[in-house]
Amino acid sequence: MTHTVRAAAGEFLGSAGLAAVVIGSGTAAQRLSPTDVGLQLFENAFATALGLAVLILVFATVSGSHFNPVVTLVDVALHRKKWSTAAVYLPMQILGCLVGAILANLMFAEPAVAWSTTDRADWPRLLSEVVATAGLVFLIFALARTGRSHLAAPAVGAYIGAAYFFT
């Protein structure tokens, strides 16, 4: 039971931290480089890559550092984790991301909760999300299968940083 509580807390805190890093660095980039969208993307990607690597290192031994429902579901599908684990991880990941988003907004004196005004609902963006997520899942489970899980933090951070640009 203690392990389950620790793992749930790890997924919650890691997901919250990741959302805060992604959203906070995006907001900071917009404010620091208001006229250069390419520089904003680089700033956001760089901060996210580093922040994600740190979060994975911190929580890897606590929960496995999933922070993503797709990673958790694939782990269950490959019979590495039980459905009971997914039942704990998935709500914690979602709740963590919501809390992290609110935290990032408050740190930048934005309303705690606000709807985005940028329309991102189109097929090319959906495709890019599928491609990025498939690559992430492939990377994570290739490392695990070949006994190189110790490289997950820098590899996943680097991959996500790169995916900001190639997707």
Rosetta silent file (secondary structure, phi, psi, omega in degrees, C-alpha in Angstrom):
SEQUENCE: MTHTVRAAAGEFLGSAGLAAVVIGSGTAAQRLSPTDVGLQLFENAFATALGLAVLILVFATVSGSHFNPVVTLVDVALHRKKWSTAAVYLPMQILGCLVGAILANLMFAEPAVAWSTTDRADWPRLLSEVVATAGLVFLIFALARTGRSHLAAPAVGAYIGAAYFFT
SCORE:     score description
SCORE:     0.000 S_00000001
   1 L     0.000  -42.282  179.471    0.000    0.000    0.000 S_00000001
   2 H   -60.507  -40.750  178.582    2.814    2.432    0.851 S_00000001
   3 H   -61.580  -42.010 -179.471    4.397    1.802   -2.560 S_00000001
   4 H   -62.944  -41.980  178.559    1.106    2.574   -4.304 S_00000001
   5 H   -65.524  -43.334  178.124    0.729    5.863   -2.434 S_00000001
   6 H   -63.022  -43.446  179.768    4.333    6.814   -3.199 S_00000001
   7 H   -64.771  -42.424  177.785    3.923    5.893   -6.873 S_00000001
   8 H   -61.880  -42.984  178.211    0.673    7.861   -7.124 S_00000001
   9 H   -64.058  -39.179  178.078    2.364   10.857   -5.511 S_00000001
  10 H   -62.580  -43.547  178.399    5.290   10.504   -7.918 S_00000001
  11 H   -66.920  -40.307  178.138    3.008   10.510  -10.943 S_00000001
  12 H   -62.803  -52.825 -176.830    1.028   13.451   -9.575 S_00000001
  13 H   -66.293  -40.277  178.841    4.100   15.556   -8.717 S_00000001
  14 H   -65.413  -43.201  178.724    5.969   14.623  -11.897 S_00000001
  15 H   -66.552  -40.306  176.959    2.983   15.410  -14.111 S_00000001
  16 H   -63.248  -44.448  179.039    2.375   18.672  -12.254 S_00000001
  17 H   -62.207  -42.029  179.930    6.024   19.599  -12.604 S_00000001
  18 H   -64.680  -45.364  178.458    6.047   18.780  -16.300 S_00000001
  19 H   -62.090  -40.883  178.890    2.921   20.835  -17.002 S_00000001
  20 H   -63.979  -40.211  178.742    4.371   23.740  -15.014 S_00000001
  21 H   -65.094  -48.178 -177.438    7.638   23.541  -16.957 S_00000001
  22 H   -63.648  -50.137 -176.532    5.952   23.363  -20.369 S_00000001
  23 H   -72.714  -43.800  179.777    3.406   26.103  -19.713 S_00000001
  24 H   -63.014  -43.027  179.724    5.678   28.306  -17.627 S_00000001
  25 H   -70.216  -30.125  174.986    8.527   28.202  -20.120 S_00000001
  26 H   -66.560  -43.475  178.195    6.063   28.906  -22.937 S_00000001
  27 H   -65.803  -44.957  178.679    4.752   31.959  -21.119 S_00000001
  28 H   -60.121  -42.633 -179.513    8.267   33.112  -20.246 S_00000001
  29 H   -62.192  -41.256  178.468    9.368   32.667  -23.864 S_00000001
  30 H   -63.104  -36.587 -179.150    6.473   34.782  -25.130 S_00000001
  31 H   -78.507  -36.131 -178.692    7.392   37.548  -22.712 S_00000001
  32 H   -76.407  -33.070 -175.007   11.158   37.369  -23.265 S_00000001
  33 L  -132.007   62.895 -170.806   11.014   37.164  -27.066 S_00000001
  34 L   -63.876  -21.794 -176.655    7.676   38.696  -28.081 S_00000001
  35 L  -107.419    3.745 -175.605    8.604   39.272  -31.722 S_00000001
  36 L  -127.716   93.506 -176.542   10.537   36.063  -32.473 S_00000001
  37 H   -64.909  -36.031  178.361    8.357   32.945  -32.621 S_00000001
  38 H   -63.658  -42.251  177.104   11.304   30.721  -33.573 S_00000001
  39 H   -66.575  -38.132  176.104   13.242   31.830  -30.508 S_00000001
  40 H   -58.661  -45.600  179.983   10.146   31.297  -28.362 S_00000001
  41 H   -62.219  -42.901  179.111    9.889   27.730  -29.620 S_00000001
  42 H   -62.754  -46.356 -179.624   13.568   27.116  -28.908 S_00000001
  43 H   -59.660  -45.124 -179.900   13.319   28.562  -25.391 S_00000001
  44 H   -65.425  -45.214 -179.744   10.247   26.465  -24.624 S_00000001
  45 H   -64.273  -43.218 -178.285   11.739   23.279  -26.105 S_00000001
  46 H   -64.009  -48.007  179.257   15.067   23.729  -24.312 S_00000001
  47 H   -63.521  -40.555  179.708   13.463   24.346  -20.913 S_00000001
  48 H   -65.218  -43.955  179.875   11.077   21.430  -21.413 S_00000001
  49 H   -59.749  -45.957 -179.745   13.865   19.043  -22.426 S_00000001
  50 H   -69.041  -45.317 -179.627   15.927   19.910  -19.358 S_00000001
  51 H   -62.131  -42.164  179.485   12.978   19.979  -16.975 S_00000001
  52 H   -63.788  -42.962  178.840   11.652   16.651  -18.222 S_00000001
  53 H   -59.633  -42.995  179.095   15.054   14.987  -17.836 S_00000001
  54 H   -64.600  -45.657 -179.880   15.265   16.212  -14.231 S_00000001
  55 H   -61.813  -39.479  177.520   11.717   15.080  -13.414 S_00000001
  56 H   -63.548  -44.046  177.923   12.393   11.630  -14.855 S_00000001
  57 H   -60.376  -42.526 -177.032   15.553   11.330  -12.758 S_00000001
  58 H   -66.634  -43.532 -171.247   13.732   12.397   -9.605 S_00000001
  59 H  -104.055    0.879 -177.641   10.704   10.127   -9.962 S_00000001
  60 L   -58.013  -42.254 -178.367   12.044    7.113  -11.882 S_00000001
  61 L   -82.986   -8.759 -179.807   12.559    5.031   -8.757 S_00000001
  62 L   -90.839  -49.929 -174.946    9.275    6.202   -7.235 S_00000001
  63 L  -132.157   -9.613 -173.558    6.768    5.567  -10.033 S_00000001
  64 L    95.637   -3.001  176.319    8.701    4.884  -13.223 S_00000001
  65 L    54.877   50.283  177.018    8.190    8.499  -14.362 S_00000001
  66 L   -69.559  -59.681  179.319    5.379    7.820  -16.812 S_00000001
  67 L    56.971    8.075 -174.834    3.717   11.279  -16.625 S_00000001
  68 L  -146.835  121.834 -178.664    1.762   10.351  -19.762 S_00000001
  69 H   -56.790  -33.336 -179.753   -1.373    8.191  -19.957 S_00000001
  70 H   -66.701  -41.282  177.715   -0.245    6.619  -23.237 S_00000001
  71 H   -60.693  -43.723  178.861    3.022    5.454  -21.669 S_00000001
  72 H   -62.878  -46.065 -178.305    1.060    3.934  -18.794 S_00000001
  73 H   -65.020  -37.776  176.996   -1.433    2.205  -21.100 S_00000001
  74 H   -67.648  -39.263  177.437    1.336    0.745  -23.266 S_00000001
  75 H   -59.934  -38.795  176.294    3.113   -0.470  -20.135 S_00000001
  76 H   -68.848  -45.023 -178.122   -0.106   -2.286  -19.162 S_00000001
  77 H   -61.628  -31.750  178.460   -0.631   -3.625  -22.697 S_00000001
  78 L   -86.789    6.947  176.307    2.893   -5.071  -22.666 S_00000001
  79 L    65.438   25.458  175.803    2.090   -6.764  -19.337 S_00000001
  80 L   -88.742  -30.883  177.535    4.759   -4.842  -17.454 S_00000001
  81 L  -124.707  158.569  179.212    2.202   -3.097  -15.208 S_00000001
  82 L   -92.465  158.901  177.097   -1.221   -4.184  -13.964 S_00000001
  83 H   -59.149  -31.136  178.685   -4.518   -2.469  -14.776 S_00000001
  84 H   -63.057  -31.857  176.263   -4.754   -1.576  -11.100 S_00000001
  85 H   -68.013  -44.205  178.035   -1.626    0.532  -11.557 S_00000001
  86 H   -61.061  -37.560 -179.867   -3.187    2.337  -14.504 S_00000001
  87 H   -63.914  -25.176  176.317   -6.294    2.975  -12.424 S_00000001
  88 H   -89.298  -46.576 -174.601   -4.074    4.842   -9.962 S_00000001
  89 H   -65.643  -46.692 -172.723   -1.651    6.501  -12.395 S_00000001
  90 H   -58.276  -49.972  178.069   -4.095    7.894  -14.976 S_00000001
  91 H   -63.755  -35.360  179.585   -6.143   10.105  -12.619 S_00000001
  92 H   -66.369  -38.158  178.198   -2.957   11.258  -10.881 S_00000001
  93 H   -64.831  -45.085 -179.187   -1.394   12.245  -14.216 S_00000001
  94 H   -66.237  -47.673  179.235   -4.469   14.206  -15.275 S_00000001
  95 H   -62.989  -40.962  177.920   -4.907   15.886  -11.902 S_00000001
  96 H   -60.236  -43.613  178.997   -1.188   16.638  -11.755 S_00000001
  97 H   -64.135  -39.061  177.729   -1.274   18.314  -15.163 S_00000001
  98 H   -63.555  -45.545  179.657   -4.252   20.438  -14.125 S_00000001
  99 H   -65.457  -40.703  177.986   -2.512   21.538  -10.920 S_00000001
 100 H   -63.093  -38.491  177.945    0.741   22.210  -12.809 S_00000001
 101 H   -66.023  -43.357  178.137   -1.093   24.357  -15.356 S_00000001
 102 H   -62.843  -43.944  178.787   -2.769   26.364  -12.609 S_00000001
 103 H   -59.323  -46.815  179.620    0.569   26.781  -10.831 S_00000001
 104 H   -61.140  -44.738  178.781    2.290   28.006  -13.999 S_00000001
 105 H   -59.297  -45.815 -178.495   -0.511   30.466  -14.688 S_00000001
 106 H   -66.083  -35.790  178.909   -0.362   31.857  -11.154 S_00000001
 107 H   -64.214  -24.938 -179.915    3.447   32.191  -11.254 S_00000001
 108 L  -107.086   22.017  175.981    3.079   34.466  -14.263 S_00000001
 109 L    56.169   34.882  175.333    0.191   36.482  -12.779 S_00000001
 110 L   -98.887  162.932  173.638   -2.291   34.972  -15.225 S_00000001
 111 L   -58.417  142.134 -177.878   -5.781   33.814  -14.272 S_00000001
 112 L   -55.090  -42.225  179.927   -5.528   30.412  -12.584 S_00000001
 113 L  -130.806  127.257  177.905   -7.830   28.878  -15.194 S_00000001
 114 L  -150.082  144.770  176.700   -8.412   30.270  -18.665 S_00000001
 115 L   -80.966  138.823  177.087   -9.438   28.762  -21.984 S_00000001
 116 L   -65.963  143.627  176.331   -6.898   28.982  -24.765 S_00000001
 117 L  -101.068    0.280  178.926   -7.836   31.310  -27.597 S_00000001
 118 L   -92.638  122.137  178.533   -5.519   29.546  -30.044 S_00000001
 119 L   -79.632  116.399 -179.931   -7.299   27.017  -32.256 S_00000001
 120 L  -119.837   11.784 -175.932   -5.156   23.895  -32.423 S_00000001
 121 L   -91.736   86.049  175.205   -7.810   21.382  -33.449 S_00000001
 122 L  -146.660  164.980 -175.286   -6.766   20.261  -36.911 S_00000001
 123 H   -64.587  -41.226  179.233   -5.559   17.064  -38.586 S_00000001
 124 H   -60.941  -37.043  178.846   -1.899   18.053  -39.048 S_00000001
 125 H   -71.888  -36.532  175.556   -1.549   18.768  -35.317 S_00000001
 126 H   -62.543  -44.674  177.864   -3.277   15.522  -34.407 S_00000001
 127 H   -59.797  -43.750 -179.475   -0.900   13.678  -36.717 S_00000001
 128 H   -63.631  -36.835  176.851    2.095   15.424  -35.156 S_00000001
 129 H   -65.730  -41.213  178.371    0.894   14.413  -31.669 S_00000001
 130 H   -64.145  -44.816  179.523    0.506   10.804  -32.789 S_00000001
 131 H   -62.664  -47.369 -179.311    3.978   10.805  -34.369 S_00000001
 132 H   -62.323  -43.643 -178.916    5.603   12.413  -31.316 S_00000001
 133 H   -68.616  -40.978  177.972    3.852   10.058  -28.901 S_00000001
 134 H   -61.544  -42.827  177.418    4.645    6.967  -30.971 S_00000001
 135 H   -63.622  -39.923  177.846    8.300    7.957  -31.061 S_00000001
 136 H   -62.179  -48.174  179.971    8.290    8.571  -27.311 S_00000001
 137 H   -62.498  -44.470  178.358    6.741    5.178  -26.587 S_00000001
 138 H   -58.583  -46.102 -179.477    9.148    3.454  -28.980 S_00000001
 139 H   -60.630  -50.937 -176.543   12.138    5.147  -27.318 S_00000001
 140 H   -59.361  -48.582 -175.139   11.073    4.339  -23.760 S_00000001
 141 H   -78.840  -23.513  172.026   10.301    0.686  -24.403 S_00000001
 142 H   -68.281  -42.400  177.310   13.333    0.152  -26.639 S_00000001
 143 H   -62.832  -44.559 -179.266   15.542    1.414  -23.827 S_00000001
 144 H   -63.604  -43.776 -176.358   13.746   -0.788  -21.302 S_00000001
 145 H   -66.808  -29.588 -177.560   13.886   -3.875  -23.529 S_00000001
 146 L   -99.391   13.750  176.080   17.621   -3.495  -24.159 S_00000001
 147 L    72.186   23.887 -178.951   18.519   -2.902  -20.507 S_00000001
 148 L  -116.498   32.198  179.929   19.292    0.779  -20.967 S_00000001
 149 H   -59.360  -25.523  178.879   16.524    2.304  -18.836 S_00000001
 150 H   -63.116  -15.358  178.059   19.192    4.270  -16.977 S_00000001
 151 H   -94.266    2.201 -175.006   19.439    6.437  -20.117 S_00000001
 152 H   -59.394  -43.880 -175.818   15.734    7.333  -20.136 S_00000001
 153 H   -58.593  -56.701  179.892   16.086   10.755  -18.517 S_00000001
 154 H   -68.914  -35.668 -178.123   18.512   12.303  -21.006 S_00000001
 155 H   -67.729  -45.443  179.849   17.138   10.357  -23.990 S_00000001
 156 H   -67.710  -41.870  176.529   13.492   11.245  -23.359 S_00000001
 157 H   -58.290  -46.360  179.950   14.378   14.861  -22.583 S_00000001
 158 H   -64.577  -42.530 -179.575   16.372   15.136  -25.804 S_00000001
 159 H   -61.635  -47.721 -178.446   13.667   13.424  -27.848 S_00000001
 160 H   -65.130  -39.503  175.761   10.902   15.695  -26.570 S_00000001
 161 H   -59.218  -42.472  178.191   13.094   18.772  -27.128 S_00000001
 162 H   -69.613  -38.065 -177.825   13.669   17.666  -30.702 S_00000001
 163 H   -63.567  -26.148  174.154   10.018   16.736  -31.205 S_00000001
 164 H   -55.227  -33.927 -176.491    9.047   20.350  -30.555 S_00000001
 165 H   -93.562  -41.681 -174.920   10.715   21.087  -33.883 S_00000001
 166 H   -83.610   -7.782  173.055   10.134   18.040  -36.063 S_00000001
 167 L  -111.063    0.000    0.000    6.456   17.814  -35.261 S_00000001
